[in-house]
Structure formats: structure tokens, C-alpha cells
Coordinates of C-alpha atoms in Angstrom, one line a residue:
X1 CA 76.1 -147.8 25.9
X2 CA 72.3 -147.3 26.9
X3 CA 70.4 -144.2 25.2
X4 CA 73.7 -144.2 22.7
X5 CA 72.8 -144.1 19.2
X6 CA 74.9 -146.4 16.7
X7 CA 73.3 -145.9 13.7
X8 CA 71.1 -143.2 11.8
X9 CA 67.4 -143.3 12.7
X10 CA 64.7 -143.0 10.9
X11 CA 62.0 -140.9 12.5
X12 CA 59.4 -142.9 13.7
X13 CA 55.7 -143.1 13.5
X14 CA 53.7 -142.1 16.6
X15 CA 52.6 -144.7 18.7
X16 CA 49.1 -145.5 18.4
X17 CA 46.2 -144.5 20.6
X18 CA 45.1 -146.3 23.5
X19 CA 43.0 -148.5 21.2
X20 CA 46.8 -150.5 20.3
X21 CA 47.6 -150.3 23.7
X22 CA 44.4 -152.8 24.8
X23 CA 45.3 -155.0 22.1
X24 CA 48.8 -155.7 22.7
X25 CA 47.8 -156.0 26.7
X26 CA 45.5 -158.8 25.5
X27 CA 48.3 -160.5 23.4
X28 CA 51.0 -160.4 26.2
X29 CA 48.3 -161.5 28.5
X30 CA 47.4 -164.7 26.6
X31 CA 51.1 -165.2 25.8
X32 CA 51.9 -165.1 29.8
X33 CA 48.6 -167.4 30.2
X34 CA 50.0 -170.0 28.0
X35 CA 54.0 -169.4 29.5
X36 CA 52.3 -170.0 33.0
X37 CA 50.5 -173.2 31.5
X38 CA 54.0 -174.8 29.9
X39 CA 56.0 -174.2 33.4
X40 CA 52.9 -175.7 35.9
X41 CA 53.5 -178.9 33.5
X42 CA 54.7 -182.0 36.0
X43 CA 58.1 -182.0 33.7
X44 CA 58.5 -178.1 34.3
X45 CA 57.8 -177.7 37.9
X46 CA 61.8 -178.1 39.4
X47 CA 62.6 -175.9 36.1
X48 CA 60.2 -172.9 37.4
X49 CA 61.0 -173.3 41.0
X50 CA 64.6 -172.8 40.2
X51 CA 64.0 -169.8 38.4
X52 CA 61.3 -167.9 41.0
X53 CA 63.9 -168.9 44.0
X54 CA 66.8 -167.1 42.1
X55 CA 64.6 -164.1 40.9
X56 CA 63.3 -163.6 44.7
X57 CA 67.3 -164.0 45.7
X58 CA 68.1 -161.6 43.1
X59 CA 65.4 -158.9 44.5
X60 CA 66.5 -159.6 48.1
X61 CA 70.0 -158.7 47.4
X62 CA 68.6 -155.9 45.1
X63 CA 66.6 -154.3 48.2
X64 CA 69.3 -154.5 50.8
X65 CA 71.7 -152.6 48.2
X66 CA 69.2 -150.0 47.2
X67 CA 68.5 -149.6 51.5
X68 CA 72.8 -149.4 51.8
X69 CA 73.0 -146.9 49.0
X70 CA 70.0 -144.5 49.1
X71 CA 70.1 -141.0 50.7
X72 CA 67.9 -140.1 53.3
X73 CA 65.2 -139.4 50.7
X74 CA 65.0 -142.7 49.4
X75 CA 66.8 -141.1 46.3
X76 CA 70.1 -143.3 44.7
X77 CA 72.3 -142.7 41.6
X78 CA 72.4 -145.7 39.1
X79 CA 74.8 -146.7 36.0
X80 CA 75.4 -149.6 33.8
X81 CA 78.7 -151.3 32.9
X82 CA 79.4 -153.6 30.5
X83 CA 82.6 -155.7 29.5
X84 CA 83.9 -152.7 27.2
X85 CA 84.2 -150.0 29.7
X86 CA 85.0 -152.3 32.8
X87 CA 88.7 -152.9 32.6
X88 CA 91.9 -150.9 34.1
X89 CA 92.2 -147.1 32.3
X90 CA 89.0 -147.0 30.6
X91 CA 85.3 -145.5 31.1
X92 CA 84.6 -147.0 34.5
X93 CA 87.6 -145.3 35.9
X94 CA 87.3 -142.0 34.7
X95 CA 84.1 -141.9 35.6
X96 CA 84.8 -142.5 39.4
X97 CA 87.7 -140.2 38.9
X98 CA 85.4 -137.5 38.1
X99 CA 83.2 -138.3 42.0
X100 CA 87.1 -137.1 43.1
X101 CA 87.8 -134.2 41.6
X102 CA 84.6 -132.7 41.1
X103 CA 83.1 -130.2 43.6
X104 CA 80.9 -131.3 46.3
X105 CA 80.6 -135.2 44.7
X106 CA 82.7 -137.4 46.0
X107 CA 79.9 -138.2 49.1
X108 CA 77.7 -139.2 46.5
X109 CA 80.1 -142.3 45.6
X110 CA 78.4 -144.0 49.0
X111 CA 74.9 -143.6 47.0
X112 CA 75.7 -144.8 43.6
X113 CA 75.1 -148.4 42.5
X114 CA 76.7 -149.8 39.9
X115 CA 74.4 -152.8 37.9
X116 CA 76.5 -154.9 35.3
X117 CA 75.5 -156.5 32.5
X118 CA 78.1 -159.6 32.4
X119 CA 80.7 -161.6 35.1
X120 CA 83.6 -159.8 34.0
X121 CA 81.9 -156.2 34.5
X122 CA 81.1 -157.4 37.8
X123 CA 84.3 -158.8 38.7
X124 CA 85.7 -155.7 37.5
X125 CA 83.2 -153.2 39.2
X126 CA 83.5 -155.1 42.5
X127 CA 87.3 -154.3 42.5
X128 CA 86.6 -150.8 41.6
X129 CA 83.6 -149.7 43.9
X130 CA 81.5 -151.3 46.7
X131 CA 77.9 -151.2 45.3
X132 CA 77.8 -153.2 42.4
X133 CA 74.5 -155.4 41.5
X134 CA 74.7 -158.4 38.3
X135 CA 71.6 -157.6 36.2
X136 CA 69.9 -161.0 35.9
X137 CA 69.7 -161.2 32.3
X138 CA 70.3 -164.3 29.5
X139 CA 74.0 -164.5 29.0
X140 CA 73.1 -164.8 25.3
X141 CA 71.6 -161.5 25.2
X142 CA 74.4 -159.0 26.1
X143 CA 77.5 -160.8 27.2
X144 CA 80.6 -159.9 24.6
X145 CA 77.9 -158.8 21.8
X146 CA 79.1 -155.7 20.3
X147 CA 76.5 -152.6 21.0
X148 CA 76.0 -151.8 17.5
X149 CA 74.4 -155.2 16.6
X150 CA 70.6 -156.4 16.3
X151 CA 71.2 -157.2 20.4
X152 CA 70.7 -153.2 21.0
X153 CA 66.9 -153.2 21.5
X154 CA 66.7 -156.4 23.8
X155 CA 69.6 -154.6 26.1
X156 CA 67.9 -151.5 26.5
X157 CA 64.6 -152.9 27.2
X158 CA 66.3 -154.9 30.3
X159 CA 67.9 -151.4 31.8
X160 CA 64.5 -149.9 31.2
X161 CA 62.7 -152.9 33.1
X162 CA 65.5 -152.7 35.8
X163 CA 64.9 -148.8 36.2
X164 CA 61.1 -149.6 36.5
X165 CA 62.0 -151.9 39.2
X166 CA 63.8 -149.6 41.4
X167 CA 61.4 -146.8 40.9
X168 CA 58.3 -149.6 41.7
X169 CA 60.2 -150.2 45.2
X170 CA 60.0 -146.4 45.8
X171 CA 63.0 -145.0 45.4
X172 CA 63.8 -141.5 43.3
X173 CA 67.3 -141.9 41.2
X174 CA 69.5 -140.0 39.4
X175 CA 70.2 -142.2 35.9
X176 CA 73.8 -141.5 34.9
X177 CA 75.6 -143.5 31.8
X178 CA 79.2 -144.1 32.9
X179 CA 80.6 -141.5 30.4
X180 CA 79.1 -138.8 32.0
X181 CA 82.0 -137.0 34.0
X182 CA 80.4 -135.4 37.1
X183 CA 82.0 -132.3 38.1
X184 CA 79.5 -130.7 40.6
X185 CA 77.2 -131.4 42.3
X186 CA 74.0 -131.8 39.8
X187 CA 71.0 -131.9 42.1
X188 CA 71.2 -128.6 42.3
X189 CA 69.3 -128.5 38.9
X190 CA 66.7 -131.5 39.6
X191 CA 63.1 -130.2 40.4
X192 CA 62.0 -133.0 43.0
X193 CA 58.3 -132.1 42.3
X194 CA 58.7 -133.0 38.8
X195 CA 58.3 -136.8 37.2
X196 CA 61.8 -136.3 35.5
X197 CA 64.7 -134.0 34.8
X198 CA 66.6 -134.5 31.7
X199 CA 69.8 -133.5 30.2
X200 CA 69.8 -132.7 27.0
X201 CA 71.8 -132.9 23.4
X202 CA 70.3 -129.9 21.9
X203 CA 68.7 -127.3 24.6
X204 CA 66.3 -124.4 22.9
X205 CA 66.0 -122.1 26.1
X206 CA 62.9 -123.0 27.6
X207 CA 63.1 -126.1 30.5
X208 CA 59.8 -127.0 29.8
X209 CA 59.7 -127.1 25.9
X210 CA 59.3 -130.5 23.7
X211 CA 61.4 -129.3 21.3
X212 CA 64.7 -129.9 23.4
X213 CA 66.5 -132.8 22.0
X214 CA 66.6 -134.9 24.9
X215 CA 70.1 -137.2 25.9
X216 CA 68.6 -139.7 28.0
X217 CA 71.9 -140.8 29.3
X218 CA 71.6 -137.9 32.4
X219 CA 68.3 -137.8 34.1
X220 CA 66.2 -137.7 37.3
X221 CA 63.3 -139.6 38.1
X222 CA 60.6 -139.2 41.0
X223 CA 59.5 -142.5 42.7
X224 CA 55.8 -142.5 42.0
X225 CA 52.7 -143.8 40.3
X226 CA 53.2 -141.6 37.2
X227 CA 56.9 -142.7 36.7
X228 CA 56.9 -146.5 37.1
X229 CA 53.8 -146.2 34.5
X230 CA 56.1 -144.5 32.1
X231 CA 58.7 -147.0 32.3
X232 CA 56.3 -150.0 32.0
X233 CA 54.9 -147.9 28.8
X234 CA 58.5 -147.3 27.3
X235 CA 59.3 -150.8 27.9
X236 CA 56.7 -152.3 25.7
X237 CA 57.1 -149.5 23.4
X238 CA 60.7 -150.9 23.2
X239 CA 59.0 -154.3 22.2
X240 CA 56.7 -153.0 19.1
X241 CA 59.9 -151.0 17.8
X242 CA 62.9 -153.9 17.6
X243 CA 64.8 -151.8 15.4
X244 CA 65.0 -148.4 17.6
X245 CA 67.2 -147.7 20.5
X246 CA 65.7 -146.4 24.2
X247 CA 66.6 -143.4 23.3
X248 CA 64.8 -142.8 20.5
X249 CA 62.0 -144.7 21.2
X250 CA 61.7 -141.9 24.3
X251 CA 62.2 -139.1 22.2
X252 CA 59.4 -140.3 19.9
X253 CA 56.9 -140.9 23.5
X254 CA 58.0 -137.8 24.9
X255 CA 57.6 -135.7 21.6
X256 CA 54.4 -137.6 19.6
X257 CA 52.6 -140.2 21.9
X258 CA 49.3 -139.7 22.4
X259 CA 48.9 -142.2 26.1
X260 CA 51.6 -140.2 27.2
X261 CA 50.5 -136.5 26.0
X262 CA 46.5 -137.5 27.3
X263 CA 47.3 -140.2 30.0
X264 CA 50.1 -140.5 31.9
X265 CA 51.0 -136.3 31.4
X266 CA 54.9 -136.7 33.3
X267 CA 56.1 -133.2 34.1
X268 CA 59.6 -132.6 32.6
X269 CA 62.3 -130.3 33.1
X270 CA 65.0 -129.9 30.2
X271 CA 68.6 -129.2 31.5
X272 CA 70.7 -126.1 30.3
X273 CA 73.6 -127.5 28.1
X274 CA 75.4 -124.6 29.5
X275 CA 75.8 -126.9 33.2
X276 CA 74.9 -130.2 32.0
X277 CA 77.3 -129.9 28.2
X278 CA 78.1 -133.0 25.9
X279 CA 80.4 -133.4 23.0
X280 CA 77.7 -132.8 20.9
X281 CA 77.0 -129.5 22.3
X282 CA 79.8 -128.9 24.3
X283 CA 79.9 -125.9 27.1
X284 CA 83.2 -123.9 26.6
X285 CA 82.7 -121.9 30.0
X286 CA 84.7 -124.3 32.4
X287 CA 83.4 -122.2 35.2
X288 CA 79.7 -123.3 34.8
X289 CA 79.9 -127.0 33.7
X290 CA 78.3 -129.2 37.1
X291 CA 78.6 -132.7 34.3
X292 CA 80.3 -133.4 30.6
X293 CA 79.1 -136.3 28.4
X294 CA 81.1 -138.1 26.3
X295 CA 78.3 -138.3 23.1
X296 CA 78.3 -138.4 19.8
X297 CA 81.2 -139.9 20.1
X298 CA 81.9 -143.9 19.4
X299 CA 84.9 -144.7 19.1
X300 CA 86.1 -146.4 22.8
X301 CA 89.6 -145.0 22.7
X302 CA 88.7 -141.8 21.5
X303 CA 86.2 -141.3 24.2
X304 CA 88.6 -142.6 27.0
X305 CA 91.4 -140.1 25.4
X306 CA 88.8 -137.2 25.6
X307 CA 87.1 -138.0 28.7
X308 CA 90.7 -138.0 30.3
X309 CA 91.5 -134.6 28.7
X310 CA 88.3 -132.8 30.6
X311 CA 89.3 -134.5 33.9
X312 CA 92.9 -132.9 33.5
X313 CA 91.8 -129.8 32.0
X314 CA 89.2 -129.7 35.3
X315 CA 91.8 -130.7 37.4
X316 CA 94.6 -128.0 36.2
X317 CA 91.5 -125.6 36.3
X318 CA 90.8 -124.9 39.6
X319 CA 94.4 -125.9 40.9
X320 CA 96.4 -123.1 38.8
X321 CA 93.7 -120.1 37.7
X322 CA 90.3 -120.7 38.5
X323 CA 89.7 -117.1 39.8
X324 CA 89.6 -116.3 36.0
X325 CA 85.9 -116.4 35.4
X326 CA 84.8 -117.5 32.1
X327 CA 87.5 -119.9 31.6
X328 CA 87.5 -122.1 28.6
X329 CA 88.6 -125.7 27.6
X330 CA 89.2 -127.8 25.4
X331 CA 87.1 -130.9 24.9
X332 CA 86.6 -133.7 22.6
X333 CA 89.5 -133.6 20.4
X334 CA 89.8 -137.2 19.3
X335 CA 85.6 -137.2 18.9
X336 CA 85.2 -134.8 16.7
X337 CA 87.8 -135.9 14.1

């Protein structure tokens, strides 16, 4: 879902200096100037009201959730759902399945909100878990469009806004897609003095080295000026590259951009695949495994197949021999066919 990739990616061109950065501030500027000038309009002005009153209602109810949810650190865990993983026996259960069985996670169920990207992921979600927030978002944009279609770009842009948001109001959060399975307790691994922690698709050894392959679908962010600047930089990034996914697109800023490498300078921490494991690089030492991410993997019923076999091999784990250390497992079977 967000960060996934669905097709093969060029690599992109770095970003340009800050020199592009002024310009396209000046465009969206006169853009909002003349957006502001249509809705003032005598014909407009019940059209705009509407709208503010529901975007201050949907920031009220955002802020009372986010005060409900957050640990005494102002610090919450987020996911998306959308239509295809909100429905009985697929992605959204397993991964609150996972909050069960893992070790030392299921407390962290009363901290995670749940923001849906269409009615029947909310419906859905609000049967399935107490904190769940509807993203307010054009219907035409993500409702029952298939993820692999020119839709991609718009829908990450809105999760990145939304993540903006919460870290603007102040509060730290732990980014988790919903095919993560969380098996213990991962802020163990999160730096708090750092701008973000990262999970990672390919790890090289070093925490702190730009050549780890980043999976954006795992990560921490701190709640300050340095972080919400990022976002607002990735999120018009997202805008000047239509045809790139969020994940890319922060691969390429992490890796190449010049405003972030000479401006903004976030402090990043890589996470060992050996705790933090995917399909793409999975971690066969049961033992050590604290999360397990259902990537490079598309397919919906193979995932769900897959992400079910870790849970049971987790769960038959450490209920029949987990004295034996080094244990292995086996993981994505379906996947990697």
C-alpha cells in the first residue's frame, strides 16, 4: 500500500538546488492567491464555508484521537487501511493478530491509530479496533482504484501531508504499514534523539550509512522543526515527480538531494534486517526478529497466506521449543514463487 512499489523505477534525477525550490514556492503561492480569489467570490462563499467548517471538524476529532492514543511522550503508532486489506481474514487482521502474540506489544494496541482511506475501511477498522480516523480525502482519488494505477502518486502525497500533520501538532510516531507483523517490542531500536529511524530492505552494516536501501513502510519520526520540514519537502517533491511512488521519491531525497544534504541535515538511523527482516531480506533467526514485513511481495492472497504462516510459525515458536536458540522459519513461501 504506501512506500510499496508496483512497478520498476527508473532512477531518478536529483532534485534541484534551492534555486527550484523558490520557484516552485512562487508558483504554488500565486496558484493559492488566485484559489483564495475564486472561493471569496459572492457565488463561492457558502461553498468555502462548508469546506473550512468540515476541515476544522476533521482536525478537532483528529486532536482528541491523537490526545486518547498517545503515550506519555506525546509519541503514537499510525497505519493506513484501505478497502483491500479491510475485510474479515485479511491484512488488517493479521496485523492486530501480531499486537497479541508478539512479546511485550499488545499495550501498544491502546496507542495505535488507524486512518482509512475510504467508508468501507472505516466501517471495517471501526469493528476491528477503537482508534480509527477517515482521512479527508476526494472520494475520486483513492476509493476502489487499484494501487498499481496512475492514482499512486496523488495517494501517497495525502498520507505524507497527513504524517506532516500529526508531527506539526507535536507528536513523535512510529509509521507502521499494515503488513508489518510486530513481534516485539520495536522501540527498543528507535534513537529518540534522532529525526528518524528506518527499517530497511537492504541493510549494509553501518546504521548511519546512505547506502542502506531504505523500506519506508517501518519508521520513527521525532516531533520537531527539522521533521515536519522534511515532510512538507517530500510532499512537494511528490508533486514535481507524478510518476514516482513515496518511497522512491524518499530514497532519491535521502540519498541525492542537495536542500536536504545542506539544509534540513535529518539525523537517521538504519535498522538491522537481522530484528526488523522483510521478504525481501528475510531474517531466518526466529529468535532475534522484534517485526517481519510482508515486501516484495504483491500479490494480496499470497501475502495474507505468508503473513499467516510467520504468525503460526511465531506462535508454535515460543509455545513448543523456543529454548533452542537460533531457531529458524520459514517465511514467504507463496511470495517468492
Amino acid at each position: 500500500m504506501f512506500f510499496r512499489r508496483t512497478t520498476k523505477i527508473q532512477v531518478m534525477k536529483k532534485l534541484k538546488p534551492p534555486r527550484l525550490l523558490l520557484l516552485i514556492s512562487v508558483i504554488i503561492f500565486a496558484c493559492l492567491i488566485l484559489y483564495l480569489s475564486f472561493n471569496s467570490a459572492p457565488g463561492n462563499n457558502g461553498q468555502s464555508l462548508l469546506r473550512k467548517n468540515q476541515s476544522n471538524l476533521d482536525n478537532t476529532k483528529l486532536i482528541e484521537l491523537l490526545r486518547k492514543v498517545s503515550m506519555s511522550d506525546r509519541t503514537v503508532i499510525l497505519t493506513v487501511l484501505d478497502e483491500a486489506w479491510a475485510r474479515p481474514g485479511s491484512v488488517l487482521d493479521l496485523f492486530l493478530e501480531s499486537f497479541q502474540v508478539g512479546i511485550g506489544t499488545k499495550h501498544f494496541l491502546n496507542h495505535l491509530l488507524i486512518f482509512t482511506t475510504d467508508d468501507q475501511a472505516y466501517r471495517y477498522c471501526k469493528t476491528m479496533h477503537p482508534h480509527c480516523f477517515p482521512l479527508p480525502t476526494r472520494k475520486a482519488v483513492l476509493a476502489g482504484k487499484p494501487l498499481m494505477d496512475s492514482y499512486r502518486s496523488e495517494f501517497d502525497r495525502i498520507i505524507i501531508s497527513f504524517l506532516r500533520q500529526v508531527s506539526d501538532l507535536g507528536y513523535n510516531f512510529l509509521f507502521t504499514e499494515a503488513d508489518v507483523m510486530w513481534l516485539k517490542n520495536p522501540f527498543q531500536h528507535v534513537d529518540p534523539l534522532l529525526e528518524f529511524t528506518i527499517a530497511c530492505e537492504v541493510y549494509t552494516g553501518d546504521p548511519r550509512s546512505e547506502s542502506n536501501k531504505a523500506d519506508g513502510s517501518f519508521f520513527f519520526a521525532k516531533s520537531n522543526e527539522i521533521a515536519v520540514e522534511f515532510f512538507r519537502y517530500w510532499e512537494l517533491a511528490m508533486v514535481f515527480y507524478p510518476n514516482n511512488d513515496a518511497k522512491s521519491v524518499l530514497e532519491m531525497m535521502i540519498k541525492e538531494d542537495e536542500v536536504v544534504h545542506f539544509k534540513l541535515q535529518p539525523r537517521i538511523k538504519y535498522l538491522d534486517t537481522a530484528y526488523f527482516s522483510g521478504f525481501c531480506q528475510p531474517n531466518i533467526n526466529m529468535r532475534e526478529a522484534y517485526t517481519m514485513h510482508a515486501n516484495c511481495c504483491e500479490d494480496l492472497e499470497s501475502k495474507v497466506h505468508d503473513l499467516r504462516l510467520v504468525l503460526d510459525e511465531w506462535r508454535n515458536y515460543f509455545m513448543t521449543n523456543s529454548s533452542i536458540p537460533g531457531s529458524s522459519w520459514r517465511v514467504s513461501r507463496k511470495c517468492r514463487n
